[in-house]
mmCIF file of C-alpha atoms in Angstrom:
data_model
loop_
_atom_site.group_PDB
_atom_site.id
_atom_site.type_symbol
_atom_site.label_atom_id
_atom_site.label_comp_id
_atom_site.label_asym_id
_atom_site.label_seq_id
_atom_site.Cartn_x
_atom_site.Cartn_y
_atom_site.Cartn_z
ATOM 1 C CA UNK A 1 27.054 6.897 10.925
ATOM 2 C CA UNK A 2 27.559 10.541 9.954
ATOM 3 C CA UNK A 3 30.934 12.234 9.442
ATOM 4 C CA UNK A 4 31.815 15.888 8.867
ATOM 5 C CA UNK A 5 35.053 17.184 7.345
ATOM 6 C CA UNK A 6 36.011 20.627 8.665
ATOM 7 C CA UNK A 7 38.869 22.530 7.046
ATOM 8 C CA UNK A 8 40.019 25.765 5.444
ATOM 9 C CA UNK A 9 39.510 26.466 1.759
ATOM 10 C CA UNK A 10 42.576 25.446 -0.232
ATOM 11 C CA UNK A 11 43.386 22.416 1.928
ATOM 12 C CA UNK A 12 43.720 19.930 -0.921
ATOM 13 C CA UNK A 13 44.567 17.033 1.377
ATOM 14 C CA UNK A 14 41.331 17.297 3.354
ATOM 15 C CA UNK A 15 39.384 17.892 0.177
ATOM 16 C CA UNK A 16 40.737 14.624 -1.225
ATOM 17 C CA UNK A 17 39.842 12.705 1.935
ATOM 18 C CA UNK A 18 36.305 14.048 1.653
ATOM 19 C CA UNK A 19 35.926 13.399 -2.067
ATOM 20 C CA UNK A 20 37.304 9.881 -1.717
ATOM 21 C CA UNK A 21 34.185 9.032 0.286
ATOM 22 C CA UNK A 22 31.929 10.656 -2.321
ATOM 23 C CA UNK A 23 33.538 8.438 -4.990
ATOM 24 C CA UNK A 24 32.287 10.543 -7.858
ATOM 25 C CA UNK A 25 33.139 9.299 -11.393
ATOM 26 C CA UNK A 26 35.883 11.882 -11.929
ATOM 27 C CA UNK A 27 37.603 11.392 -8.548
ATOM 28 C CA UNK A 28 40.352 9.112 -9.832
ATOM 29 C CA UNK A 29 41.561 9.516 -13.399
ATOM 30 C CA UNK A 30 45.094 8.145 -13.197
ATOM 31 C CA UNK A 31 44.905 5.031 -15.368
ATOM 32 C CA UNK A 32 44.318 5.306 -19.097
ATOM 33 C CA UNK A 33 42.790 1.824 -19.023
ATOM 34 C CA UNK A 34 40.271 2.752 -16.308
ATOM 35 C CA UNK A 35 37.743 0.006 -15.607
ATOM 36 C CA UNK A 36 36.249 1.527 -12.436
ATOM 37 C CA UNK A 37 38.265 -0.615 -10.031
ATOM 38 C CA UNK A 38 36.855 1.423 -7.117
ATOM 39 C CA UNK A 39 33.290 0.273 -7.727
ATOM 40 C CA UNK A 40 30.052 2.275 -7.656
ATOM 41 C CA UNK A 41 29.744 2.821 -3.898
ATOM 42 C CA UNK A 42 29.338 6.297 -2.351
ATOM 43 C CA UNK A 43 28.893 7.779 1.128
ATOM 44 C CA UNK A 44 27.460 11.049 -0.158
ATOM 45 C CA UNK A 45 24.454 10.745 2.181
ATOM 46 C CA UNK A 46 26.672 10.160 5.218
ATOM 47 C CA UNK A 47 29.400 12.801 4.878
ATOM 48 C CA UNK A 48 29.312 16.582 4.871
ATOM 49 C CA UNK A 49 31.965 19.270 4.655
ATOM 50 C CA UNK A 50 32.336 22.593 6.436
ATOM 51 C CA UNK A 51 34.835 24.771 4.584
ATOM 52 C CA UNK A 52 36.171 27.934 6.213
ATOM 53 C CA UNK A 53 37.990 30.851 4.644
ATOM 54 C CA UNK A 54 41.790 30.632 4.954
ATOM 55 C CA UNK A 55 43.342 32.164 8.089
ATOM 56 C CA UNK A 56 47.009 33.047 8.566
ATOM 57 C CA UNK A 57 48.469 30.618 11.087
ATOM 58 C CA UNK A 58 50.055 33.501 13.023
ATOM 59 C CA UNK A 59 46.754 35.345 13.437
ATOM 60 C CA UNK A 60 45.384 35.415 16.992
ATOM 61 C CA UNK A 61 41.721 34.443 17.190
ATOM 62 C CA UNK A 62 39.956 35.581 20.341
ATOM 63 C CA UNK A 63 36.430 34.392 19.531
ATOM 64 C CA UNK A 64 36.175 31.224 17.432
ATOM 65 C CA UNK A 65 32.458 31.800 16.855
ATOM 66 C CA UNK A 66 33.355 34.766 14.646
ATOM 67 C CA UNK A 67 34.966 32.347 12.193
ATOM 68 C CA UNK A 68 33.158 29.032 12.614
ATOM 69 C CA UNK A 69 29.969 28.457 10.615
ATOM 70 C CA UNK A 70 27.186 26.192 11.855
ATOM 71 C CA UNK A 71 28.344 22.597 12.288
ATOM 72 C CA UNK A 72 25.802 19.935 11.284
ATOM 73 C CA UNK A 73 24.780 17.117 13.611
ATOM 74 C CA UNK A 74 27.070 14.112 13.324
ATOM 75 C CA UNK A 75 29.028 11.334 14.974
ATOM 76 C CA UNK A 76 32.614 11.902 13.808
ATOM 77 C CA UNK A 77 34.448 15.099 12.847
ATOM 78 C CA UNK A 78 37.637 15.069 10.770
ATOM 79 C CA UNK A 79 39.298 18.446 11.089
ATOM 80 C CA UNK A 80 42.372 20.441 10.136
ATOM 81 C CA UNK A 81 42.042 24.036 11.286
ATOM 82 C CA UNK A 82 43.897 27.027 12.672
ATOM 83 C CA UNK A 83 44.923 25.924 16.181
ATOM 84 C CA UNK A 84 42.877 28.642 17.912
ATOM 85 C CA UNK A 85 39.783 27.218 16.232
ATOM 86 C CA UNK A 86 40.789 23.637 16.973
ATOM 87 C CA UNK A 87 41.055 24.529 20.654
ATOM 88 C CA UNK A 88 37.379 25.515 20.733
ATOM 89 C CA UNK A 89 36.138 22.830 18.333
ATOM 90 C CA UNK A 90 35.498 20.032 20.899
ATOM 91 C CA UNK A 91 33.106 22.279 22.828
ATOM 92 C CA UNK A 92 31.197 23.011 19.626
ATOM 93 C CA UNK A 93 31.138 19.349 18.654
ATOM 94 C CA UNK A 94 29.786 18.319 22.053
ATOM 95 C CA UNK A 95 26.750 20.540 21.481
ATOM 96 C CA UNK A 96 26.069 18.567 18.286
ATOM 97 C CA UNK A 97 26.511 15.153 19.961
ATOM 98 C CA UNK A 98 29.748 14.184 18.216
ATOM 99 C CA UNK A 99 31.599 11.271 19.792
ATOM 100 C CA UNK A 100 34.940 11.320 17.962
ATOM 101 C CA UNK A 101 37.316 14.011 16.680
ATOM 102 C CA UNK A 102 40.059 12.994 14.232
ATOM 103 C CA UNK A 103 42.802 15.495 13.408
ATOM 104 C CA UNK A 104 45.018 13.811 10.795
ATOM 105 C CA UNK A 105 48.596 15.040 10.407
ATOM 106 C CA UNK A 106 49.955 14.957 6.880
ATOM 107 C CA UNK A 107 52.740 17.455 7.621
ATOM 108 C CA UNK A 108 54.720 18.040 10.842
ATOM 109 C CA UNK A 109 53.020 21.421 11.265
ATOM 110 C CA UNK A 110 49.424 20.164 11.047
ATOM 111 C CA UNK A 111 49.165 19.749 14.824
ATOM 112 C CA UNK A 112 51.690 20.609 17.520
ATOM 113 C CA UNK A 113 52.289 18.161 20.369
ATOM 114 C CA UNK A 114 51.121 20.773 22.874
ATOM 115 C CA UNK A 115 47.847 21.286 20.997
ATOM 116 C CA UNK A 116 47.377 17.536 20.636
ATOM 117 C CA UNK A 117 47.621 17.130 24.407
ATOM 118 C CA UNK A 118 45.207 20.017 24.960
ATOM 119 C CA UNK A 119 42.690 18.629 22.473
ATOM 120 C CA UNK A 120 42.819 15.200 24.085
ATOM 121 C CA UNK A 121 42.101 16.733 27.492
ATOM 122 C CA UNK A 122 39.273 18.960 26.221
ATOM 123 C CA UNK A 123 37.723 16.086 24.292
ATOM 124 C CA UNK A 124 37.807 13.844 27.377
ATOM 125 C CA UNK A 125 35.977 16.509 29.390
ATOM 126 C CA UNK A 126 33.297 16.610 26.677
ATOM 127 C CA UNK A 127 32.956 12.831 26.394
ATOM 128 C CA UNK A 128 34.562 12.825 22.937
ATOM 129 C CA UNK A 129 37.265 10.419 21.775
ATOM 130 C CA UNK A 130 40.289 11.966 20.071
ATOM 131 C CA UNK A 131 42.691 10.604 17.465
ATOM 132 C CA UNK A 132 45.703 12.186 15.760
ATOM 133 C CA UNK A 133 46.931 9.672 13.149
ATOM 134 C CA UNK A 134 50.271 10.517 11.498
ATOM 135 C CA UNK A 135 49.526 10.155 8.592
ATOM 136 C CA UNK A 136 45.766 9.547 8.271
ATOM 137 C CA UNK A 137 46.347 6.030 6.887
ATOM 138 C CA UNK A 138 47.922 5.109 10.248
ATOM 139 C CA UNK A 139 44.443 5.154 11.838
ATOM 140 C CA UNK A 140 43.815 1.736 13.438
ATOM 141 C CA UNK A 141 41.082 0.173 15.508
ATOM 142 C CA UNK A 142 41.607 0.229 19.264
ATOM 143 C CA UNK A 143 40.327 -1.836 22.146
ATOM 144 C CA UNK A 144 37.227 -0.377 23.780
ATOM 145 C CA UNK A 145 36.986 2.469 21.238
ATOM 146 C CA UNK A 146 33.599 1.625 19.765
ATOM 147 C CA UNK A 147 33.013 4.827 17.789
ATOM 148 C CA UNK A 148 36.483 4.738 16.215
ATOM 149 C CA UNK A 149 36.094 1.076 15.290
ATOM 150 C CA UNK A 150 32.634 1.668 13.849
ATOM 151 C CA UNK A 151 33.955 4.615 11.834
ATOM 152 C CA UNK A 152 36.657 2.437 10.250
ATOM 153 C CA UNK A 153 34.236 -0.410 9.570
ATOM 154 C CA UNK A 154 31.498 1.845 8.188
ATOM 155 C CA UNK A 155 33.520 4.132 5.915
ATOM 156 C CA UNK A 156 36.221 1.520 5.226
ATOM 157 C CA UNK A 157 39.117 3.950 5.590
ATOM 158 C CA UNK A 158 42.159 3.889 7.831
ATOM 159 C CA UNK A 159 45.153 1.560 7.956
ATOM 160 C CA UNK A 160 44.833 -0.324 4.621
ATOM 161 C CA UNK A 161 43.599 -3.894 4.572
ATOM 162 C CA UNK A 162 43.495 -6.071 1.460
ATOM 163 C CA UNK A 163 42.533 -9.580 0.522
ATOM 164 C CA UNK A 164 44.916 -11.162 -1.989
ATOM 165 C CA UNK A 165 44.422 -14.370 -3.941
ATOM 166 C CA UNK A 166 47.252 -16.326 -5.540
ATOM 167 C CA UNK A 167 46.918 -19.760 -7.127
ATOM 168 C CA UNK A 168 50.610 -20.628 -6.903
ATOM 169 C CA UNK A 169 51.889 -18.409 -4.107
ATOM 170 C CA UNK A 170 54.118 -16.454 -6.479
ATOM 171 C CA UNK A 171 51.758 -14.493 -8.756
ATOM 172 C CA UNK A 172 48.918 -12.175 -7.683
ATOM 173 C CA UNK A 173 45.645 -13.372 -9.229
ATOM 174 C CA UNK A 174 43.222 -10.970 -7.582
ATOM 175 C CA UNK A 175 43.142 -8.178 -4.981
ATOM 176 C CA UNK A 176 40.173 -6.896 -2.991
ATOM 177 C CA UNK A 177 40.309 -3.693 -0.934
ATOM 178 C CA UNK A 178 38.730 -4.173 2.497
ATOM 179 C CA UNK A 179 39.953 -0.924 4.086
ATOM 180 C CA UNK A 180 41.473 1.852 1.974
ATOM 181 C CA UNK A 181 43.886 4.588 2.923
ATOM 182 C CA UNK A 182 41.667 7.687 3.419
ATOM 183 C CA UNK A 183 43.054 9.288 0.248
ATOM 184 C CA UNK A 184 41.942 6.288 -1.849
ATOM 185 C CA UNK A 185 45.437 5.221 -2.833
ATOM 186 C CA UNK A 186 44.880 1.582 -1.839
ATOM 187 C CA UNK A 187 42.555 0.993 -4.804
ATOM 188 C CA UNK A 188 45.251 2.206 -7.172
ATOM 189 C CA UNK A 189 47.912 0.016 -5.558
ATOM 190 C CA UNK A 190 45.571 -2.979 -5.701
ATOM 191 C CA UNK A 191 45.110 -2.499 -9.426
ATOM 192 C CA UNK A 192 48.845 -2.046 -9.994
ATOM 193 C CA UNK A 193 49.867 -5.272 -8.239
ATOM 194 C CA UNK A 194 47.207 -7.499 -9.800
ATOM 195 C CA UNK A 195 48.871 -9.997 -12.115
ATOM 196 C CA UNK A 196 52.348 -9.222 -10.790
ATOM 197 C CA UNK A 197 54.921 -11.681 -9.482
ATOM 198 C CA UNK A 198 55.479 -11.283 -5.741
ATOM 199 C CA UNK A 199 59.184 -10.513 -6.082
ATOM 200 C CA UNK A 200 58.243 -7.519 -8.278
ATOM 201 C CA UNK A 201 55.939 -5.959 -5.717
ATOM 202 C CA UNK A 202 58.255 -3.724 -3.700
ATOM 203 C CA UNK A 203 59.138 -1.489 -6.651
ATOM 204 C CA UNK A 204 55.567 -1.657 -7.978
ATOM 205 C CA UNK A 205 54.126 -0.479 -4.657
ATOM 206 C CA UNK A 206 56.732 2.286 -4.324
ATOM 207 C CA UNK A 207 55.991 3.564 -7.830
ATOM 208 C CA UNK A 208 52.246 3.474 -7.257
ATOM 209 C CA UNK A 209 52.679 5.300 -3.938
ATOM 210 C CA UNK A 210 54.459 8.175 -5.678
ATOM 211 C CA UNK A 211 52.348 8.191 -8.850
ATOM 212 C CA UNK A 212 48.952 8.351 -7.099
ATOM 213 C CA UNK A 213 50.403 10.508 -5.376
ATOM 214 C CA UNK A 214 50.600 10.124 -1.597
ATOM 215 C CA UNK A 215 49.416 13.199 0.335
ATOM 216 C CA UNK A 216 52.076 12.908 3.039
ATOM 217 C CA UNK A 217 54.698 15.641 3.032
ATOM 218 C CA UNK A 218 58.435 15.188 2.560
ATOM 219 C CA UNK A 219 59.195 17.351 5.600
ATOM 220 C CA UNK A 220 61.103 15.537 8.331
ATOM 221 C CA UNK A 221 58.950 14.796 11.385
ATOM 222 C CA UNK A 222 60.879 14.553 14.664
ATOM 223 C CA UNK A 223 58.278 12.299 16.278
ATOM 224 C CA UNK A 224 58.286 9.782 13.422
ATOM 225 C CA UNK A 225 61.994 10.295 12.769
ATOM 226 C CA UNK A 226 61.071 10.220 9.096
ATOM 227 C CA UNK A 227 58.738 11.926 6.632
ATOM 228 C CA UNK A 228 54.971 11.437 6.424
ATOM 229 C CA UNK A 229 55.315 10.302 2.827
ATOM 230 C CA UNK A 230 57.782 7.584 3.794
ATOM 231 C CA UNK A 231 55.651 6.506 6.758
ATOM 232 C CA UNK A 232 52.631 6.152 4.485
ATOM 233 C CA UNK A 233 54.754 4.109 2.092
ATOM 234 C CA UNK A 234 55.774 1.745 4.891
ATOM 235 C CA UNK A 235 52.103 1.397 5.830
ATOM 236 C CA UNK A 236 51.134 0.522 2.245
ATOM 237 C CA UNK A 237 53.906 -2.057 2.059
ATOM 238 C CA UNK A 238 52.979 -3.524 5.443
ATOM 239 C CA UNK A 239 49.354 -3.891 4.340
ATOM 240 C CA UNK A 240 50.434 -5.936 1.312
ATOM 241 C CA UNK A 241 52.754 -8.066 3.419
ATOM 242 C CA UNK A 242 49.951 -8.886 5.853
ATOM 243 C CA UNK A 243 47.605 -9.784 3.011
ATOM 244 C CA UNK A 244 50.248 -12.152 1.619
ATOM 245 C CA UNK A 245 50.881 -14.004 4.875
ATOM 246 C CA UNK A 246 48.810 -17.040 3.767
ATOM 247 C CA UNK A 247 51.189 -17.419 0.807
ATOM 248 C CA UNK A 248 54.430 -16.905 2.686
ATOM 249 C CA UNK A 249 56.989 -19.368 1.358
ATOM 250 C CA UNK A 250 58.250 -21.744 4.050
ATOM 251 C CA UNK A 251 61.559 -22.097 2.239
ATOM 252 C CA UNK A 252 63.673 -19.217 3.581
ATOM 253 C CA UNK A 253 66.117 -19.681 0.698
ATOM 254 C CA UNK A 254 63.465 -19.210 -1.982
ATOM 255 C CA UNK A 255 64.504 -16.414 -4.316
ATOM 256 C CA UNK A 256 61.097 -16.086 -5.994
ATOM 257 C CA UNK A 257 59.452 -14.422 -3.026
ATOM 258 C CA UNK A 258 61.544 -11.259 -3.057
ATOM 259 C CA UNK A 259 60.941 -9.042 -0.016
ATOM 260 C CA UNK A 260 58.202 -11.386 1.142
ATOM 261 C CA UNK A 261 60.510 -14.363 1.544
ATOM 262 C CA UNK A 262 63.586 -14.852 3.692
ATOM 263 C CA UNK A 263 61.655 -14.220 6.926
ATOM 264 C CA UNK A 264 60.941 -10.606 5.980
ATOM 265 C CA UNK A 265 57.264 -10.893 6.788
#
């Protein structure tokens, strides 16, 4: 599978999504005791980027071809662009045989509801699936969406999924990342919670989420009724909870399980 990231120069969020899949040695340098917890994998042969010059969001663009460079052949496009360019993008992608367009929203202004509806309609006419995850780590598999599901399985990004091992049900012995948040944060959280007692995890996850840091904005989003940063934090916490389900304590009065006991899962 081939994916192309399309964005304006200076978009640090999209740049991080792209570089997470390259997994170059200097991508993550947060921990002083780095032991390459991410592993030596890389999708450098499967991802490309198309970077455009910045455009003022209030500028009216009559002809998108004056601004858009050549788009390589691919299967999935991940894009954040001026809305006038986004409006024309599905037609350009169809010519290159793309089957899925993902426009992640990390701020409330990344994609208006009106443009989202227009893009969905244009994509349908071109035989292209469309997704607008808010934030990007909210991207989940869907029934009968083969390209989306293959994208998540192949690149292992989307709604985080982890495998946690605990010998006694109270302490984390090992953590394996199955699906990472597109920014790569899940690997950092996995390292932070390894060796921790379960009732310590809520604060540990929250601290890791802010220290990485999360790419979601702190602007209030009317649709979510919260901020993107908070929504991403809930997603990270939910992923850990799901991974810990096999170790859920059956004693609802157990105080050692913290947020994961007392029927909170």
